[in-house]
Amino acid sequence: MGIARKLLRWYDGAKRDLPWRRDPSPYKTLVSELMLQQTTVGTVIPYFERFLARFPTLASLGAAPDEEVMALWSGLGYYARARNLRRAAVAVVAGHGGALPADEAVLRELPGLGPYTAAAVASIAFGARTFALDGNGARVMARLFGVGDSIDRPATKARLRALGTAEVPASRAGDFNQAIMELGATVCTPRNPRCQACPLSADCRAQADGTASQLPRRSEKRARPIVQTVCACVTDGARVLMIRRGKGLLAGTWSLPERTLERVAADRVAADLAAEAGVTGGKPQRRGAIRHVFTHRDVTAEVFRIRVDRAGRGGATQRWVAPEGMTELGVSSFTRKTVALGLGSKRDNVARRS
Ligand code: SF4
């Protein structure tokens, strides 16, 4: 088919001016690619700029405390990406002299770099002739080549990756990959693709067959489990008790004490959470509920405020924090909402995934 020439010509005129494309470097590519997973460009830009201002190099990132990295990621979601990025920086400093390796297979060995990120960095930063298959790339390839199999099947992904790889030109491999991403984000969009504005419309199987809106196909998703939890907003009126979460959902971030609700009255759970954090006295007052749809579960959290006379002591996994000090911690948007409800508004809130 030979789509590269048309695609690159279009990309040269249509590409957006994005901070990681200005004065590019392998490190900027890595940070931007990780931030952009599951997150829109508009959301990522301010996070990327703050992150690069604080950690201008891999070495500065590798030397930073985990907590500071999490704080700068706060609100961006999918926090494992932040922990892995820092771990990757440490590994690059220790094993590669502080410079990201150019080889895709070696990049794959770094913490948190899956096939997509390794291929994206290898091609965009080092010009490797490889295809980075993410959701955008899979959608564009499935439509271009009229692939009707479910794109979440490994065999289909392998086929789409092979089809994409065959199109990557020997020169400008990185631009080719970025052009596919750009096309998927701005023209060949999940709903209502703008085929009239597409540089590849004459080459596109789905456009010829009139099937663009039906592709790509996916296997039926299993419904997310619905989980009920209780959050205890323990406060002395000025500060709020925050705990650092261990493994599992939002691991490593700071949040209100929280527990799954199972056959025990919610206010009892809230009182138990406070007692386990060393807080005594204070009657739980129900403030409302927050619903938040995470990727793998649909959580409704009942929030209780427990007013105490005096804040207790902090520790490695426990702190008393003023609401305005939350930005210093790694705090998810879910936690921001539970704190706001615990301290302020009584209204129940239904929040979608951020
Ligand atoms: Fe996507 Fe339409 Fe372009 Fe085909 S012609 S790649 S379906 S935007």
Coordinates of C-alpha atoms and ligand atoms in Angstrom, one line a residue:
M1 CA 0.0 0.0 0.0
G2 CA 2.8 2.4 0.9
I3 CA 1.1 4.9 3.2
A4 CA 4.3 6.5 4.7
R5 CA 4.8 9.2 2.2
K6 CA 1.2 10.5 2.3
L7 CA 1.1 10.2 6.1
L8 CA 4.3 12.0 6.7
R9 CA 3.4 14.8 4.3
W10 CA 0.1 15.3 6.2
Y11 CA 1.9 15.1 9.6
D12 CA 4.4 17.8 8.6
G13 CA 1.5 20.2 8.1
A14 CA -0.9 19.0 10.8
K15 CA 1.2 18.0 13.8
R16 CA 0.4 19.8 17.0
D17 CA 3.0 21.9 18.8
L18 CA 3.5 19.8 22.0
P19 CA 6.1 20.4 24.7
W20 CA 7.8 17.1 24.3
R21 CA 8.2 17.7 20.6
R22 CA 10.1 20.9 21.2
D23 CA 13.8 20.4 21.7
P24 CA 13.1 16.6 22.0
S25 CA 15.3 14.2 23.9
P26 CA 15.0 10.4 24.8
Y27 CA 14.1 11.4 28.4
K28 CA 11.3 13.7 27.3
T29 CA 10.0 11.0 25.0
L30 CA 10.0 8.5 27.8
V31 CA 8.2 10.8 30.2
S32 CA 5.6 11.9 27.7
E33 CA 4.9 8.4 26.4
L34 CA 4.3 7.1 30.0
M35 CA 2.1 10.1 30.9
L36 CA 0.1 9.8 27.7
Q37 CA -0.9 6.2 28.4
Q38 CA -4.7 6.2 29.3
T39 CA -4.6 10.0 29.5
T40 CA -5.4 12.7 27.0
V41 CA -2.8 15.2 25.6
G42 CA -4.7 18.2 27.2
T43 CA -4.5 16.7 30.7
V44 CA -0.8 15.6 30.3
I45 CA 0.7 19.0 29.2
P46 CA 0.7 20.8 32.5
Y47 CA 1.9 17.6 34.3
F48 CA 4.7 17.2 31.8
E49 CA 5.9 20.8 32.1
R50 CA 5.9 20.6 36.0
F51 CA 7.6 17.3 35.9
L52 CA 10.4 18.4 33.6
A53 CA 10.9 21.6 35.5
R54 CA 11.5 19.7 38.7
F55 CA 13.3 16.6 37.1
P56 CA 15.1 17.9 34.0
T57 CA 17.2 14.8 33.7
L58 CA 17.0 11.1 34.3
A59 CA 19.7 11.4 37.0
S60 CA 17.6 14.0 38.9
L61 CA 14.6 11.8 38.7
G62 CA 16.5 8.7 39.9
A63 CA 17.9 10.7 42.9
A64 CA 14.4 12.0 43.9
P65 CA 12.4 10.5 46.8
D66 CA 9.6 8.3 45.6
E67 CA 7.1 10.5 47.4
E68 CA 8.1 13.6 45.5
V69 CA 7.6 11.8 42.2
M70 CA 4.2 10.6 43.3
A71 CA 3.3 14.1 44.4
L72 CA 4.0 15.5 40.9
W73 CA 2.0 12.7 39.4
S74 CA -0.9 13.4 41.8
G75 CA -4.2 13.5 40.0
L76 CA -2.9 11.9 36.8
G77 CA -4.0 8.4 37.7
Y78 CA -2.4 5.0 37.1
Y79 CA 0.2 5.6 39.7
A80 CA 2.2 2.5 38.9
R81 CA 3.5 4.5 35.9
A82 CA 5.1 7.1 38.2
R83 CA 6.8 4.5 40.4
N84 CA 8.1 2.6 37.4
L85 CA 9.4 5.7 35.8
R86 CA 11.4 6.5 38.8
R87 CA 12.7 2.9 39.0
A88 CA 13.6 3.0 35.3
A89 CA 15.6 6.2 35.9
V90 CA 17.5 4.5 38.8
A91 CA 18.2 1.5 36.6
V92 CA 19.4 3.7 33.7
V93 CA 21.7 5.6 36.0
A94 CA 23.0 2.4 37.6
G95 CA 23.3 0.2 34.4
H96 CA 23.6 2.5 31.4
G97 CA 25.6 5.5 32.6
G98 CA 22.5 7.7 32.8
A99 CA 21.7 7.5 29.1
L100 CA 18.6 5.7 27.9
P101 CA 19.6 2.7 25.8
A102 CA 18.7 2.9 22.1
D103 CA 17.9 -0.8 21.6
E104 CA 14.2 -1.7 21.9
A105 CA 15.0 -5.1 23.5
V106 CA 17.2 -3.4 26.2
L107 CA 14.5 -0.8 26.8
R108 CA 12.0 -3.6 27.4
E109 CA 14.1 -4.7 30.4
L110 CA 13.6 -1.4 32.2
P111 CA 10.9 -1.3 34.9
G112 CA 7.4 -0.5 33.5
L113 CA 8.4 -0.3 29.8
G114 CA 6.1 -2.6 27.9
P115 CA 6.2 -3.4 24.2
Y116 CA 4.5 -0.1 23.2
T117 CA 6.7 2.2 25.3
A118 CA 9.9 0.5 24.3
A119 CA 9.0 0.7 20.6
A120 CA 7.8 4.3 20.9
V121 CA 11.1 5.4 22.6
A122 CA 13.3 3.3 20.3
S123 CA 11.6 4.8 17.2
I124 CA 10.9 8.4 18.3
A125 CA 14.1 9.0 20.2
F126 CA 16.5 6.7 18.2
G127 CA 14.9 6.2 14.8
A128 CA 14.5 2.4 15.1
R129 CA 12.4 0.9 12.4
T130 CA 9.7 -0.5 14.6
F131 CA 6.0 0.0 15.1
A132 CA 4.5 1.2 18.4
L133 CA 1.1 -0.4 18.7
D134 CA -1.2 1.3 21.2
G135 CA -5.0 1.8 21.1
N136 CA -4.7 4.6 18.5
G137 CA -2.4 2.5 16.3
A138 CA -4.6 -0.6 16.6
R139 CA -7.7 1.4 15.6
V140 CA -6.0 3.0 12.6
M141 CA -4.5 -0.3 11.4
A142 CA -7.7 -2.3 11.9
R143 CA -9.6 0.3 9.8
L144 CA -6.9 0.7 7.1
F145 CA -6.6 -3.0 6.5
G146 CA -10.2 -3.9 7.3
V147 CA -9.2 -6.2 10.2
G148 CA -12.5 -7.4 11.8
D149 CA -11.1 -9.7 14.5
S150 CA -11.3 -8.5 18.2
I151 CA -8.3 -6.1 18.7
D152 CA -7.9 -7.3 22.3
R153 CA -6.9 -10.8 21.2
P154 CA -3.1 -11.3 21.3
A155 CA -3.2 -12.9 17.8
T156 CA -4.9 -9.8 16.4
K157 CA -2.5 -7.4 18.1
A158 CA 0.4 -9.4 16.6
R159 CA -1.2 -9.1 13.2
L160 CA -1.8 -5.4 13.5
R161 CA 1.8 -4.9 14.7
A162 CA 3.1 -6.8 11.7
L163 CA 0.9 -4.8 9.3
G164 CA 2.2 -1.5 10.9
T165 CA 5.8 -2.6 11.0
A166 CA 5.7 -3.3 7.3
E167 CA 4.7 0.3 6.6
V168 CA 7.4 2.0 8.8
P169 CA 9.9 3.7 6.5
A170 CA 13.6 3.2 6.9
S171 CA 14.0 6.9 7.6
R172 CA 11.7 9.0 9.8
A173 CA 10.5 5.9 11.7
G174 CA 9.7 8.0 14.8
D175 CA 7.7 10.6 12.8
F176 CA 5.8 7.7 11.2
N177 CA 4.8 6.4 14.6
Q178 CA 3.9 9.9 15.9
A179 CA 1.9 10.5 12.7
I180 CA -0.2 7.4 13.3
M181 CA -0.8 8.5 16.9
E182 CA -1.7 12.0 15.6
L183 CA -4.0 10.6 13.0
G184 CA -5.7 8.4 15.5
A185 CA -6.1 11.3 18.0
T186 CA -7.4 13.9 15.6
V187 CA -8.8 12.3 12.4
C188 CA -9.3 8.5 12.8
T189 CA -11.0 9.0 16.1
P190 CA -12.9 6.2 18.0
R191 CA -16.3 7.7 17.1
N192 CA -17.1 9.6 14.0
P193 CA -13.8 9.3 12.1
R194 CA -13.3 12.3 9.7
C195 CA -12.5 10.2 6.6
Q196 CA -13.0 13.2 4.3
A197 CA -10.1 14.9 6.0
C198 CA -7.9 11.8 6.1
P199 CA -4.7 11.6 4.0
L200 CA -5.1 7.9 3.8
S201 CA -8.8 7.7 2.7
A202 CA -7.9 6.4 -0.8
D203 CA -5.9 3.5 0.8
C204 CA -8.3 2.6 3.5
R205 CA -10.2 -0.7 3.4
A206 CA -12.8 0.4 6.0
Q207 CA -13.5 3.6 4.1
A208 CA -14.0 1.6 0.9
D209 CA -16.3 -0.9 2.6
G210 CA -18.2 1.7 4.7
T211 CA -17.2 -0.1 7.9
A212 CA -15.1 2.6 9.6
S213 CA -17.7 3.2 12.3
Q214 CA -17.9 -0.6 13.1
L215 CA -14.1 -1.0 13.5
P216 CA -12.2 -1.9 15.5
R217 CA -14.1 -4.8 17.2
R218 CA -13.5 -5.8 20.7
S219 CA -14.4 -8.9 22.8
E220 CA -17.3 -8.3 25.2
K221 CA -15.9 -6.7 28.3
R222 CA -16.7 -8.3 31.7
A223 CA -18.5 -5.9 33.9
R224 CA -16.4 -4.1 36.5
P225 CA -17.0 -5.4 40.0
I226 CA -18.9 -3.0 42.2
V227 CA -17.2 -2.2 45.5
Q228 CA -18.6 -0.4 48.5
T229 CA -16.1 1.2 50.8
V230 CA -16.0 3.5 53.9
C231 CA -13.6 6.4 54.2
A232 CA -12.9 8.1 57.6
C233 CA -12.1 11.8 57.3
V234 CA -10.6 12.3 60.8
T235 CA -10.0 16.0 61.4
D236 CA -9.1 18.4 64.2
G237 CA -10.8 21.2 62.1
A238 CA -7.6 22.3 60.5
R239 CA -5.8 19.1 59.4
V240 CA -6.9 15.7 58.1
L241 CA -5.5 12.4 58.9
M242 CA -3.9 10.8 55.7
I243 CA -2.4 7.4 55.4
R244 CA -0.1 6.0 52.8
R245 CA -1.7 3.1 50.9
G246 CA 0.1 -0.2 50.6
K247 CA -0.3 -2.6 47.8
G248 CA -3.4 -2.7 45.6
L249 CA -5.5 0.1 44.2
L250 CA -3.7 3.5 44.2
A251 CA -0.7 1.9 45.9
G252 CA 1.8 4.4 47.2
T253 CA -0.6 7.4 47.2
W254 CA -1.9 9.1 50.3
S255 CA -5.6 8.9 51.1
L256 CA -8.1 8.9 53.9
P257 CA -8.2 5.6 55.8
E258 CA -10.5 3.4 53.7
R259 CA -11.9 -0.2 54.0
T260 CA -14.3 -2.3 52.0
L261 CA -17.7 -2.5 53.5
E262 CA -18.7 -6.0 54.4
R263 CA -21.7 -6.8 56.7
V264 CA -20.7 -4.3 59.3
A265 CA -22.4 -0.9 59.8
A266 CA -20.6 1.8 57.9
D267 CA -20.2 4.1 60.9
R268 CA -18.7 1.2 62.9
V269 CA -16.1 0.7 60.1
A270 CA -15.3 4.4 60.1
A271 CA -14.8 4.3 63.9
D272 CA -12.6 1.2 63.6
L273 CA -10.4 2.9 60.9
A274 CA -9.9 5.9 63.2
A275 CA -9.1 3.7 66.2
E276 CA -6.5 1.7 64.1
A277 CA -4.8 5.0 63.3
G278 CA -4.5 5.7 67.0
V279 CA -7.4 8.2 67.2
T280 CA -9.9 7.9 70.0
G281 CA -13.1 9.8 70.6
G282 CA -15.2 11.6 68.0
K283 CA -18.4 10.2 66.6
P284 CA -18.6 9.4 62.9
Q285 CA -20.9 11.7 60.9
R286 CA -22.0 10.5 57.5
R287 CA -21.2 13.2 54.9
G288 CA -22.3 11.5 51.7
A289 CA -20.9 9.2 49.1
I290 CA -18.5 9.4 46.2
R291 CA -18.7 7.1 43.2
H292 CA -15.5 6.7 41.2
V293 CA -15.2 4.3 38.2
F294 CA -11.6 3.0 38.1
T295 CA -10.4 0.8 35.2
H296 CA -11.0 -2.5 37.0
R297 CA -13.6 -1.6 39.6
D298 CA -16.6 0.7 40.3
V299 CA -16.2 2.1 43.8
T300 CA -18.8 3.9 45.9
A301 CA -17.2 5.3 49.1
E302 CA -19.3 6.4 52.0
V303 CA -17.4 9.3 53.7
F304 CA -17.6 9.9 57.4
R305 CA -16.2 12.8 59.2
I306 CA -14.8 12.2 62.7
R307 CA -14.0 15.4 64.6
V308 CA -11.3 15.1 67.2
D309 CA -9.9 17.8 69.6
R310 CA -6.3 17.4 68.7
A311 CA -4.3 16.0 65.8
G312 CA -2.1 13.0 66.7
R313 CA 1.4 12.2 65.6
G314 CA 2.6 11.5 62.1
G315 CA 4.8 8.7 60.9
A316 CA 6.1 7.0 57.8
T317 CA 2.6 5.9 56.7
Q318 CA 0.5 8.4 58.6
R319 CA 0.3 12.2 58.5
W320 CA -1.9 15.1 59.5
V321 CA -2.2 17.4 56.6
A322 CA -4.0 20.7 56.0
P323 CA -6.2 20.6 52.8
E324 CA -4.0 23.1 51.0
G325 CA -1.0 20.9 51.8
M326 CA -2.4 18.0 49.8
T327 CA -0.6 19.1 46.7
E328 CA 2.7 18.2 48.4
L329 CA 1.5 14.6 48.7
G330 CA 0.8 12.0 46.0
V331 CA -3.0 12.3 46.2
S332 CA -5.4 10.8 43.6
S333 CA -8.4 12.7 42.3
F334 CA -10.6 10.1 44.1
T335 CA -9.0 11.1 47.4
R336 CA -9.4 14.8 46.7
K337 CA -13.1 14.3 46.3
T338 CA -13.4 12.2 49.5
V339 CA -11.5 14.8 51.5
A340 CA -13.6 17.6 50.0
L341 CA -16.8 15.7 50.9
G342 CA -15.5 14.9 54.4
L343 CA -14.7 18.5 55.1
G344 CA -17.3 20.4 53.2
S345 CA -20.2 19.6 50.8
K346 CA -22.8 17.2 52.1
R347 CA -24.1 16.4 48.6
D348 CA -23.5 13.0 47.2
N349 CA -21.1 13.1 44.3
V350 CA -20.9 10.8 41.3
A351 CA -17.5 10.9 39.6
R352 CA -16.3 9.2 36.5
R353 CA -12.9 8.0 35.9
S354 CA -10.3 10.7 35.5
Ligands
SF4_1 FE1 -9.6 6.2 9.6 FE2 -11.3 7.0 7.8 FE3 -8.7 7.5 7.5 FE4 -9.6 5.1 7.1 S1 -10.2 6.9 5.9 S2 -7.8 5.7 8.3 S3 -11.3 5.0 8.7 S4 -10.1 8.3 9.1

